[in-house]
Amino acid sequence: MPDSIAIVGLGYVGLPLALQFLRSGVSVLGLDVDPAKVAALNAGQSYIHHLPASEFVPFLADGRFRAGTDFAQLRGVAAVLICVPTPLTRNREPDLSHVLNTGRSIAPHLAPGMLVVLESTTYPGTTDGELRAVLEAGSGLQAGREFHIAYSPEREDPGNPRSRVAEIPKLVGGLTPACRDRACALYSRAVRTVVPVSSCRVAEAAKLTENIFRGVNIALVNELKVIFSAMGIDVWEVIEAARTKPFGYMPFFPGPGLGGHCVPIDPFYLAWKAREFGQTTRFIELAGEINTAMPAYVVGRVAEALNDRGRPLKGSRILVLGLAYKAGVDDDRESPSYHLMDLLKERGAVVYYHDPYVPVIRPNREHTHWAGTRSVAWSEAEIRSMDAVVVSTAHPGVNYSELASWAPLIVDTRNAIAGIPTRPGQLWKA
Ligand SMILES: NC(=O)c1ccc[n+]([C@@H]2O[C@H](COP(=O)([O-])OP(=O)(O)OC[C@H]3O[C@@H](n4cnc5c(N)ncnc54)[C@H](O)[C@@H]3O)[C@@H](O)[C@H]2O)c1
């Protein structure tokens, strides 16, 4: 049984996984191309809000955890788990560069008998195709014979305090049965339930299926929201009613659009790959279209609400409440809040945001023009000075009763104000 593994990519997925292996008695070498992350970890600091540094410090102290940037440190490691990003290119096509660069970095240090597992979300065929090719080319070793290769998708639920890596069943597919068994044995040390499947491709397809299911169902409920709203029916009340059915229904909730690294992106990995097989992905495209239209719908509701008060959007002071894409996390990747802010600004509004998890907007690839903008203080004076507040992310810890008593107008995309008394015409759902 291996007692020392490496995890490449110490982000939202890699870091919690590292911690779970450490807790299970496995030593972990963390590798990342970002020297700032490596330095922070080695100094006992965390850069992920819901993962306090105190969790790591004991393992740094006893020498079982160390972080680095040099892949030569892989010497002596029994297995390497890859948790690097799989984004889309500018043309919304799969960008495997991080995965393949990682493969190229690992290959020269690949020793006979090593296990390499890809965890990043991707289309079927990546592990036994592109990744295998770079590992074999760079090492001169043959996958399945001289080293093992497997795919095991991450199923992290960031910000959910009840979600524990150890409790989430882990799918594992291998290039050969021996690859799969080897990977299953490794994960069994850290995770309660390991689910073997017949191939890497089945495991890759299962992960995409999970996220496509989410994206399509969120699109469905977003469309129903717009339809019911036109009929004067509150979709949130409808969902609460429907979910009392004990079978055949599962609630999904509407919002201002999709966010995060997974649900808005992963379906397009399948859509791209499907074209190679002459297949179209109509559900994926339609869901993408509906979800992408949500920020514009919300901005339309803001304009309507202001208009009702005789105010134009242009020149109005609008606070977007919640910048992270999801409640309880500091992750703002692909957040629909940015689309809301852009659209509001384009229409002449003066735009602010408040997010207790994101005190300042860090430089990022997609929204460089907002970098450096700071979260406005949560105070009666600030909130009263706004013409409208748009609840984009329903973070815990925000005082929605104070919001309802201070804000002149609230446009709520998350039903965060449910059950809190408001004044007539003050609350608009979107
Ligand atoms: N965040 C989630 O909730 C979640 C859930 C399930 C699956 N996933 C999938 O897991 C993968 C990783 O996502 P994440 O959210 O952890 O990303 P992340 O951006 O938080 O972390 C990725 C890390 O990899 C590092 N990296 C990039 N290229 C590298 C290279 N060549 N060598 C070494 N390190 C490199 C980056 O510096 C970064 O620290 C993606 O495929 C994503 O789709 C994410």
Short mmCIF file of C-alpha atoms and ligand atoms in Angstrom, two decimals:
data_model
loop_
_atom_site.label_atom_id
_atom_site.label_comp_id
_atom_site.label_asym_id
_atom_site.label_seq_id
_atom_site.Cartn_x
_atom_site.Cartn_y
_atom_site.Cartn_z
CA MET A 1 0.00 0.00 0.00
CA PRO A 2 1.42 3.39 -0.92
CA ASP A 3 2.18 5.67 1.98
CA SER A 4 3.23 8.63 -0.10
CA ILE A 5 1.32 10.23 -2.95
CA ALA A 6 1.51 13.46 -4.91
CA ILE A 7 -1.41 15.73 -5.74
CA VAL A 8 -0.91 18.11 -8.64
CA GLY A 9 -3.08 21.26 -8.59
CA LEU A 10 -3.71 22.57 -5.07
CA GLY A 11 -6.98 24.36 -5.74
CA TYR A 12 -10.58 23.91 -4.66
CA VAL A 13 -10.37 20.20 -5.49
CA GLY A 14 -6.74 19.25 -4.83
CA LEU A 15 -6.43 20.82 -1.41
CA PRO A 16 -9.43 19.14 0.29
CA LEU A 17 -8.37 15.84 -1.31
CA ALA A 18 -4.84 16.26 0.05
CA LEU A 19 -6.26 16.89 3.49
CA GLN A 20 -8.39 13.77 3.38
CA PHE A 21 -5.41 11.57 2.44
CA LEU A 22 -3.34 13.20 5.20
CA ARG A 23 -6.06 12.49 7.75
CA SER A 24 -6.06 8.88 6.53
CA GLY A 25 -2.37 8.44 7.27
CA VAL A 26 -0.99 8.94 3.75
CA SER A 27 1.88 11.41 3.22
CA VAL A 28 1.17 13.99 0.53
CA LEU A 29 3.45 15.99 -1.72
CA GLY A 30 1.44 18.87 -3.17
CA LEU A 31 2.64 20.22 -6.51
CA ASP A 32 1.43 23.40 -8.18
CA VAL A 33 2.73 25.75 -10.84
CA ASP A 34 1.72 28.74 -8.71
CA PRO A 35 4.64 29.54 -6.39
CA ALA A 36 2.46 31.88 -4.30
CA LYS A 37 0.12 29.00 -3.36
CA VAL A 38 3.05 26.74 -2.56
CA ALA A 39 4.70 29.40 -0.40
CA ALA A 40 1.42 30.09 1.43
CA LEU A 41 0.86 26.42 2.22
CA ASN A 42 4.42 25.84 3.40
CA ALA A 43 4.04 28.91 5.63
CA GLY A 44 0.91 27.35 7.13
CA GLN A 45 -1.56 29.67 5.38
CA SER A 46 -4.68 28.70 3.46
CA TYR A 47 -6.10 30.64 0.49
CA ILE A 48 -9.47 28.87 0.46
CA HIS A 49 -12.04 30.38 2.77
CA HIS A 50 -13.78 27.18 3.83
CA LEU A 51 -10.51 25.30 4.42
CA PRO A 52 -8.77 26.81 7.45
CA ALA A 53 -4.98 26.60 7.64
CA SER A 54 -5.26 25.04 11.08
CA GLU A 55 -6.30 21.80 9.35
CA PHE A 56 -2.92 21.56 7.55
CA VAL A 57 -0.53 22.87 10.13
CA PRO A 58 -0.21 19.61 12.12
CA PHE A 59 0.72 17.73 8.92
CA LEU A 60 3.31 20.36 7.96
CA ALA A 61 4.70 20.12 11.45
CA ASP A 62 5.07 16.33 11.39
CA GLY A 63 6.56 16.42 7.88
CA ARG A 64 3.78 14.40 6.20
CA PHE A 65 2.69 17.32 4.03
CA ARG A 66 4.85 19.56 1.90
CA ALA A 67 4.17 21.66 -1.14
CA GLY A 68 6.46 22.38 -4.05
CA THR A 69 6.74 23.39 -7.69
CA ASP A 70 9.46 20.94 -8.74
CA PHE A 71 8.22 17.70 -10.31
CA ALA A 72 11.61 16.06 -9.65
CA GLN A 73 10.25 15.64 -6.10
CA LEU A 74 8.01 12.89 -7.49
CA ARG A 75 10.86 10.42 -6.96
CA GLY A 76 9.69 7.75 -4.53
CA VAL A 77 6.02 8.67 -4.74
CA ALA A 78 3.67 5.74 -5.38
CA ALA A 79 0.81 7.62 -7.07
CA VAL A 80 0.11 11.01 -8.65
CA LEU A 81 -3.41 12.48 -8.64
CA ILE A 82 -4.04 15.30 -11.13
CA CYS A 83 -6.51 18.03 -10.09
CA VAL A 84 -5.70 20.87 -12.49
CA PRO A 85 -8.20 23.15 -14.27
CA THR A 86 -10.08 22.13 -17.40
CA PRO A 87 -11.50 25.44 -18.69
CA LEU A 88 -12.78 26.44 -22.11
CA THR A 89 -10.80 28.41 -24.68
CA ARG A 90 -11.98 31.82 -25.92
CA ASN A 91 -13.98 29.95 -28.58
CA ARG A 92 -15.60 27.81 -25.89
CA GLU A 93 -13.74 24.65 -26.79
CA PRO A 94 -12.06 22.31 -24.27
CA ASP A 95 -8.69 23.58 -23.07
CA LEU A 96 -6.68 20.53 -22.02
CA SER A 97 -3.43 22.48 -21.81
CA HIS A 98 -3.22 22.27 -18.00
CA VAL A 99 -3.82 18.51 -18.01
CA LEU A 100 -1.37 17.84 -20.81
CA ASN A 101 1.30 20.18 -19.40
CA THR A 102 0.95 18.34 -16.11
CA GLY A 103 1.36 15.03 -17.96
CA ARG A 104 4.51 16.38 -19.64
CA SER A 105 5.87 17.49 -16.26
CA ILE A 106 5.18 14.11 -14.66
CA ALA A 107 6.47 11.95 -17.52
CA PRO A 108 10.25 12.34 -17.03
CA HIS A 109 9.81 11.32 -13.37
CA LEU A 110 7.42 8.46 -13.99
CA ALA A 111 8.88 5.33 -12.43
CA PRO A 112 7.81 1.78 -13.31
CA GLY A 113 4.86 0.74 -11.14
CA MET A 114 3.59 4.26 -10.51
CA LEU A 115 -0.13 5.06 -10.64
CA VAL A 116 -1.36 8.23 -12.36
CA VAL A 117 -5.00 9.26 -11.80
CA LEU A 118 -6.74 12.13 -13.54
CA GLU A 119 -9.45 13.82 -11.43
CA SER A 120 -10.12 16.90 -13.59
CA THR A 121 -13.49 16.93 -15.34
CA THR A 122 -13.12 16.19 -19.05
CA TYR A 123 -14.62 14.43 -22.07
CA PRO A 124 -14.47 10.64 -22.49
CA GLY A 125 -11.19 9.55 -24.02
CA THR A 126 -8.90 12.10 -22.35
CA THR A 127 -7.27 9.72 -19.87
CA ASP A 128 -6.69 6.75 -22.17
CA GLY A 129 -6.06 9.04 -25.16
CA GLU A 130 -4.32 12.41 -24.82
CA LEU A 131 -3.00 12.01 -21.25
CA ARG A 132 -1.76 8.48 -21.81
CA ALA A 133 0.05 9.62 -24.99
CA VAL A 134 2.03 12.41 -23.28
CA LEU A 135 2.91 10.17 -20.33
CA GLU A 136 4.14 7.37 -22.60
CA ALA A 137 6.02 9.73 -24.94
CA GLY A 138 7.81 11.53 -22.09
CA SER A 139 8.65 8.45 -20.03
CA GLY A 140 9.27 5.73 -22.59
CA LEU A 141 7.07 3.49 -20.41
CA GLN A 142 3.90 1.74 -21.52
CA ALA A 143 0.62 2.48 -19.75
CA GLY A 144 -1.16 -0.58 -18.38
CA ARG A 145 2.05 -2.61 -18.44
CA GLU A 146 4.78 -0.51 -16.87
CA PHE A 147 2.68 2.09 -15.07
CA HIS A 148 -0.98 2.34 -14.11
CA ILE A 149 -3.40 4.98 -15.30
CA ALA A 150 -6.96 5.67 -14.12
CA TYR A 151 -9.69 8.30 -14.03
CA SER A 152 -11.60 9.23 -10.88
CA PRO A 153 -13.77 12.34 -11.02
CA GLU A 154 -13.86 14.79 -8.16
CA ARG A 155 -17.30 15.40 -6.62
CA GLU A 156 -16.51 18.28 -4.31
CA ASP A 157 -19.44 20.36 -2.99
CA PRO A 158 -17.65 23.55 -1.94
CA GLY A 159 -19.10 25.47 0.95
CA ASN A 160 -21.43 22.70 2.05
CA PRO A 161 -20.43 22.05 5.66
CA ARG A 162 -22.13 18.65 5.60
CA SER A 163 -20.12 17.52 2.57
CA ARG A 164 -17.02 15.55 3.53
CA VAL A 165 -14.62 14.17 0.94
CA ALA A 166 -14.50 10.88 2.85
CA GLU A 167 -18.28 10.40 2.60
CA ILE A 168 -18.73 11.12 -1.12
CA PRO A 169 -18.61 7.88 -3.16
CA LYS A 170 -15.69 7.88 -5.58
CA LEU A 171 -16.01 6.49 -9.11
CA VAL A 172 -12.90 4.81 -10.47
CA GLY A 173 -12.23 3.59 -14.01
CA GLY A 174 -8.86 2.21 -15.12
CA LEU A 175 -7.12 1.56 -18.41
CA THR A 176 -6.87 -2.12 -17.39
CA PRO A 177 -8.50 -4.05 -14.53
CA ALA A 178 -5.15 -3.91 -12.73
CA CYS A 179 -5.03 -0.10 -13.12
CA ARG A 180 -8.55 0.14 -11.74
CA ASP A 181 -7.87 -2.17 -8.79
CA ARG A 182 -4.75 -0.25 -7.92
CA ALA A 183 -6.62 3.08 -7.95
CA CYS A 184 -9.53 1.59 -5.97
CA ALA A 185 -7.10 0.35 -3.32
CA LEU A 186 -5.57 3.80 -3.02
CA TYR A 187 -8.89 5.66 -2.72
CA SER A 188 -10.24 3.09 -0.26
CA ARG A 189 -7.70 4.37 2.21
CA ALA A 190 -9.27 7.83 2.25
CA VAL A 191 -12.87 7.45 1.04
CA ARG A 192 -15.58 5.26 2.54
CA THR A 193 -17.20 4.11 -0.73
CA VAL A 194 -15.27 3.41 -3.93
CA VAL A 195 -17.32 2.49 -7.02
CA PRO A 196 -15.34 0.71 -9.73
CA VAL A 197 -16.55 1.07 -13.32
CA SER A 198 -15.41 -0.74 -16.43
CA SER A 199 -13.26 1.97 -18.05
CA CYS A 200 -11.83 5.46 -17.76
CA ARG A 201 -14.35 6.56 -20.39
CA VAL A 202 -17.36 5.43 -18.34
CA ALA A 203 -16.06 7.36 -15.33
CA GLU A 204 -15.41 10.46 -17.49
CA ALA A 205 -18.90 10.21 -19.01
CA ALA A 206 -20.52 9.73 -15.58
CA LYS A 207 -18.98 12.95 -14.28
CA LEU A 208 -20.22 14.89 -17.31
CA THR A 209 -23.66 13.30 -16.92
CA GLU A 210 -23.88 14.54 -13.33
CA ASN A 211 -23.08 18.12 -14.29
CA ILE A 212 -25.19 18.15 -17.45
CA PHE A 213 -28.13 16.88 -15.40
CA ARG A 214 -27.67 19.85 -13.09
CA GLY A 215 -27.30 22.39 -15.87
CA VAL A 216 -30.37 21.14 -17.74
CA ASN A 217 -32.57 21.04 -14.64
CA ILE A 218 -31.49 24.50 -13.54
CA ALA A 219 -32.34 25.75 -17.04
CA LEU A 220 -35.77 24.11 -16.80
CA VAL A 221 -36.57 25.79 -13.52
CA ASN A 222 -35.20 29.11 -14.79
CA GLU A 223 -37.55 28.90 -17.74
CA LEU A 224 -40.45 28.00 -15.45
CA LYS A 225 -39.57 31.00 -13.28
CA VAL A 226 -39.99 33.36 -16.23
CA ILE A 227 -43.25 31.71 -17.33
CA PHE A 228 -44.79 31.61 -13.85
CA SER A 229 -43.68 35.15 -13.11
CA ALA A 230 -45.62 36.34 -16.19
CA MET A 231 -48.65 34.52 -14.74
CA GLY A 232 -48.19 36.15 -11.34
CA ILE A 233 -47.15 32.84 -9.73
CA ASP A 234 -44.14 32.58 -7.42
CA VAL A 235 -41.88 29.77 -8.69
CA TRP A 236 -40.34 29.33 -5.24
CA GLU A 237 -43.69 28.51 -3.71
CA VAL A 238 -44.36 26.16 -6.62
CA ILE A 239 -41.10 24.29 -6.01
CA GLU A 240 -41.83 23.94 -2.28
CA ALA A 241 -45.24 22.54 -3.19
CA ALA A 242 -43.90 20.15 -5.84
CA ARG A 243 -41.16 18.80 -3.62
CA THR A 244 -43.69 17.41 -1.15
CA LYS A 245 -44.14 14.61 -3.69
CA PRO A 246 -42.07 11.78 -2.21
CA PHE A 247 -41.05 10.22 -5.54
CA GLY A 248 -40.28 11.25 -9.11
CA TYR A 249 -39.38 14.86 -8.35
CA MET A 250 -36.15 16.49 -7.22
CA PRO A 251 -36.01 20.23 -6.53
CA PHE A 252 -33.70 22.53 -8.46
CA PHE A 253 -33.73 26.25 -7.82
CA PRO A 254 -33.69 29.21 -10.19
CA GLY A 255 -31.14 31.98 -10.03
CA PRO A 256 -29.36 34.73 -11.94
CA GLY A 257 -27.48 32.26 -14.15
CA LEU A 258 -24.90 29.51 -13.80
CA GLY A 259 -21.57 29.99 -12.12
CA GLY A 260 -18.48 28.17 -10.97
CA HIS A 261 -15.85 26.07 -12.63
CA CYS A 262 -18.11 23.11 -13.43
CA VAL A 263 -21.75 23.40 -14.45
CA PRO A 264 -21.38 26.27 -16.97
CA ILE A 265 -18.30 24.68 -18.58
CA ASP A 266 -18.34 20.90 -18.44
CA PRO A 267 -21.36 20.31 -20.73
CA PHE A 268 -19.40 21.96 -23.53
CA TYR A 269 -16.68 19.33 -23.16
CA LEU A 270 -19.24 16.74 -24.19
CA ALA A 271 -20.78 18.97 -26.87
CA TRP A 272 -17.35 19.38 -28.47
CA LYS A 273 -16.47 15.69 -28.32
CA ALA A 274 -19.91 14.65 -29.59
CA ARG A 275 -19.30 16.53 -32.85
CA GLU A 276 -16.43 14.14 -33.60
CA PHE A 277 -19.05 11.35 -33.62
CA GLY A 278 -21.55 13.33 -35.72
CA GLN A 279 -23.83 13.78 -32.71
CA THR A 280 -25.64 16.96 -31.68
CA THR A 281 -26.24 17.90 -28.03
CA ARG A 282 -29.53 19.77 -28.17
CA PHE A 283 -30.39 19.65 -24.47
CA ILE A 284 -26.96 21.04 -23.61
CA GLU A 285 -27.25 23.87 -26.12
CA LEU A 286 -30.78 24.79 -25.06
CA ALA A 287 -29.92 24.73 -21.36
CA GLY A 288 -26.88 26.89 -22.07
CA GLU A 289 -29.03 29.36 -23.98
CA ILE A 290 -31.65 29.65 -21.21
CA ASN A 291 -29.13 29.91 -18.37
CA THR A 292 -27.02 32.45 -20.25
CA ALA A 293 -30.08 34.64 -20.75
CA MET A 294 -30.76 34.89 -17.00
CA PRO A 295 -28.58 37.90 -16.15
CA ALA A 296 -30.36 39.94 -18.86
CA TYR A 297 -33.72 38.81 -17.45
CA VAL A 298 -32.70 39.92 -13.96
CA VAL A 299 -31.49 43.30 -15.23
CA GLY A 300 -34.84 43.67 -17.02
CA ARG A 301 -36.59 43.11 -13.67
CA VAL A 302 -34.35 45.70 -11.99
CA ALA A 303 -35.27 48.22 -14.71
CA GLU A 304 -38.96 47.36 -14.27
CA ALA A 305 -38.77 47.75 -10.48
CA LEU A 306 -37.03 51.12 -10.76
CA ASN A 307 -39.44 52.25 -13.46
CA ASP A 308 -42.30 51.47 -11.09
CA ARG A 309 -40.80 54.12 -8.82
CA GLY A 310 -40.34 56.58 -11.68
CA ARG A 311 -36.59 56.07 -11.81
CA PRO A 312 -34.47 55.13 -14.83
CA LEU A 313 -31.76 52.50 -14.56
CA LYS A 314 -29.32 55.06 -15.92
CA GLY A 315 -27.70 56.92 -13.03
CA SER A 316 -29.25 54.65 -10.37
CA ARG A 317 -27.01 53.28 -7.64
CA ILE A 318 -27.29 49.50 -7.67
CA LEU A 319 -25.70 47.13 -5.16
CA VAL A 320 -25.13 43.54 -6.27
CA LEU A 321 -25.25 41.45 -3.10
CA GLY A 322 -23.06 38.34 -3.41
CA LEU A 323 -20.24 38.09 -5.91
CA ALA A 324 -19.21 34.45 -5.39
CA TYR A 325 -21.16 32.09 -7.64
CA LYS A 326 -22.44 30.08 -4.72
CA ALA A 327 -23.54 30.72 -1.15
CA GLY A 328 -20.88 30.24 1.50
CA VAL A 329 -17.80 30.20 -0.76
CA ASP A 330 -15.27 32.79 -1.93
CA ASP A 331 -15.06 31.34 -5.46
CA ASP A 332 -16.10 33.95 -8.04
CA ARG A 333 -15.15 32.01 -11.17
CA GLU A 334 -17.78 32.32 -13.93
CA SER A 335 -20.07 34.05 -11.43
CA PRO A 336 -23.25 35.45 -12.97
CA SER A 337 -22.84 38.44 -10.64
CA TYR A 338 -20.18 39.73 -13.01
CA HIS A 339 -22.60 39.51 -15.92
CA LEU A 340 -25.19 41.40 -13.87
CA MET A 341 -22.64 44.08 -13.00
CA ASP A 342 -21.53 44.40 -16.62
CA LEU A 343 -25.08 44.65 -17.96
CA LEU A 344 -26.12 47.16 -15.30
CA LYS A 345 -23.05 49.28 -16.01
CA GLU A 346 -23.66 49.12 -19.76
CA ARG A 347 -27.12 50.55 -19.14
CA GLY A 348 -25.69 53.46 -17.19
CA ALA A 349 -26.19 52.30 -13.59
CA VAL A 350 -23.59 53.07 -10.95
CA VAL A 351 -22.68 49.59 -9.76
CA TYR A 352 -21.38 48.42 -6.38
CA TYR A 353 -21.11 45.02 -4.75
CA HIS A 354 -21.08 43.60 -1.27
CA ASP A 355 -19.71 40.14 -0.50
CA PRO A 356 -18.37 39.16 2.93
CA TYR A 357 -16.36 36.38 1.26
CA VAL A 358 -14.80 38.56 -1.47
CA PRO A 359 -13.53 41.78 0.13
CA VAL A 360 -11.76 42.83 -3.07
CA ILE A 361 -11.99 41.54 -6.65
CA ARG A 362 -8.78 39.73 -7.47
CA PRO A 363 -7.30 39.98 -10.95
CA ASN A 364 -8.88 37.30 -13.14
CA ARG A 365 -8.87 36.38 -16.78
CA GLU A 366 -12.48 37.18 -17.53
CA HIS A 367 -13.33 40.43 -15.73
CA THR A 368 -10.13 42.43 -15.62
CA HIS A 369 -12.08 45.71 -15.57
CA TRP A 370 -13.51 44.91 -12.10
CA ALA A 371 -10.15 43.90 -10.56
CA GLY A 372 -9.34 45.96 -7.48
CA THR A 373 -12.99 46.93 -6.84
CA ARG A 374 -13.80 46.61 -3.14
CA SER A 375 -16.88 45.27 -1.42
CA VAL A 376 -18.84 48.19 0.07
CA ALA A 377 -19.24 48.16 3.83
CA TRP A 378 -22.39 46.63 5.28
CA SER A 379 -23.91 49.65 6.99
CA GLU A 380 -27.28 51.30 7.18
CA ALA A 381 -25.94 54.44 5.48
CA GLU A 382 -24.45 52.50 2.54
CA ILE A 383 -27.50 50.32 1.97
CA ARG A 384 -29.93 53.23 2.27
CA SER A 385 -27.86 55.17 -0.27
CA MET A 386 -28.61 52.56 -2.97
CA ASP A 387 -31.59 52.84 -5.31
CA ALA A 388 -31.83 49.05 -5.48
CA VAL A 389 -30.10 45.96 -4.12
CA VAL A 390 -29.96 42.82 -6.27
CA VAL A 391 -29.55 39.63 -4.23
CA SER A 392 -27.40 37.52 -6.52
CA THR A 393 -25.91 35.03 -4.04
CA ALA A 394 -27.65 34.21 -0.76
CA HIS A 395 -24.56 33.99 1.46
CA PRO A 396 -25.09 32.82 5.01
CA GLY A 397 -24.05 35.50 7.48
CA VAL A 398 -25.69 38.35 5.56
CA ASN A 399 -28.39 40.00 7.66
CA TYR A 400 -31.41 39.93 5.34
CA SER A 401 -33.67 41.51 7.98
CA GLU A 402 -31.37 44.55 8.02
CA LEU A 403 -31.42 44.53 4.23
CA ALA A 404 -35.23 44.53 4.22
CA SER A 405 -35.40 47.40 6.67
CA TRP A 406 -32.68 49.53 5.00
CA ALA A 407 -32.91 48.96 1.22
CA PRO A 408 -35.47 51.03 -0.69
CA LEU A 409 -35.86 48.33 -3.34
CA ILE A 410 -34.77 44.68 -3.43
CA VAL A 411 -34.59 42.44 -6.48
CA ASP A 412 -34.21 38.93 -5.10
CA THR A 413 -32.96 36.17 -7.41
CA ARG A 414 -32.51 33.62 -4.60
CA ASN A 415 -35.62 33.91 -2.44
CA ALA A 416 -33.32 35.12 0.33
CA ILE A 417 -35.94 37.52 1.70
CA ALA A 418 -38.58 34.77 2.09
CA GLY A 419 -40.44 35.14 5.36
CA ILE A 420 -38.96 38.57 6.16
CA PRO A 421 -41.49 41.43 6.29
CA THR A 422 -41.09 43.98 3.47
CA ARG A 423 -42.93 47.18 2.50
CA PRO A 424 -45.41 47.19 -0.39
CA GLY A 425 -43.59 47.35 -3.74
CA GLN A 426 -40.18 46.98 -2.06
CA LEU A 427 -39.50 43.34 -3.00
CA TRP A 428 -39.27 42.07 -6.58
CA LYS A 429 -38.37 38.51 -7.38
CA ALA A 430 -36.30 37.77 -10.46
N1 LIG B 1 -14.22 23.44 -7.82
C1 LIG B 1 -15.09 22.45 -7.80
O1 LIG B 1 -16.05 22.48 -7.05
C2 LIG B 1 -14.94 21.20 -8.68
C3 LIG B 1 -15.80 20.13 -8.45
C4 LIG B 1 -15.65 18.97 -9.21
C5 LIG B 1 -14.69 18.94 -10.21
N2 LIG B 1 -13.87 20.01 -10.45
C6 LIG B 1 -12.86 19.87 -11.48
O2 LIG B 1 -11.58 19.72 -10.87
C7 LIG B 1 -10.58 20.34 -11.65
C8 LIG B 1 -9.81 21.37 -10.82
O3 LIG B 1 -10.71 22.40 -10.39
P1 LIG B 1 -10.39 23.37 -9.20
O4 LIG B 1 -11.67 24.06 -8.90
O5 LIG B 1 -9.67 22.68 -8.11
O6 LIG B 1 -9.38 24.39 -9.92
P2 LIG B 1 -8.42 25.47 -9.22
O7 LIG B 1 -8.15 26.53 -10.24
O8 LIG B 1 -8.98 25.86 -7.89
O9 LIG B 1 -7.08 24.68 -8.92
C9 LIG B 1 -6.26 24.16 -9.91
C10 LIG B 1 -4.80 24.34 -9.49
O10 LIG B 1 -4.00 23.73 -10.50
C11 LIG B 1 -2.85 24.53 -10.67
N3 LIG B 1 -2.26 24.22 -11.97
C12 LIG B 1 -2.65 24.62 -13.20
N4 LIG B 1 -1.85 24.08 -14.15
C13 LIG B 1 -0.94 23.31 -13.52
C14 LIG B 1 0.15 22.50 -13.95
N5 LIG B 1 0.44 22.39 -15.25
N6 LIG B 1 0.87 21.86 -13.01
C15 LIG B 1 0.60 22.00 -11.71
N7 LIG B 1 -0.45 22.75 -11.23
C16 LIG B 1 -1.20 23.40 -12.13
C17 LIG B 1 -3.34 25.95 -10.51
O11 LIG B 1 -2.28 26.83 -10.15
C18 LIG B 1 -4.36 25.79 -9.37
O12 LIG B 1 -3.77 25.98 -8.10
C19 LIG B 1 -11.30 20.92 -12.86
O13 LIG B 1 -11.27 19.99 -13.90
C20 LIG B 1 -12.72 21.08 -12.38
O14 LIG B 1 -13.65 21.04 -13.43
C21 LIG B 1 -13.98 21.15 -9.68
#
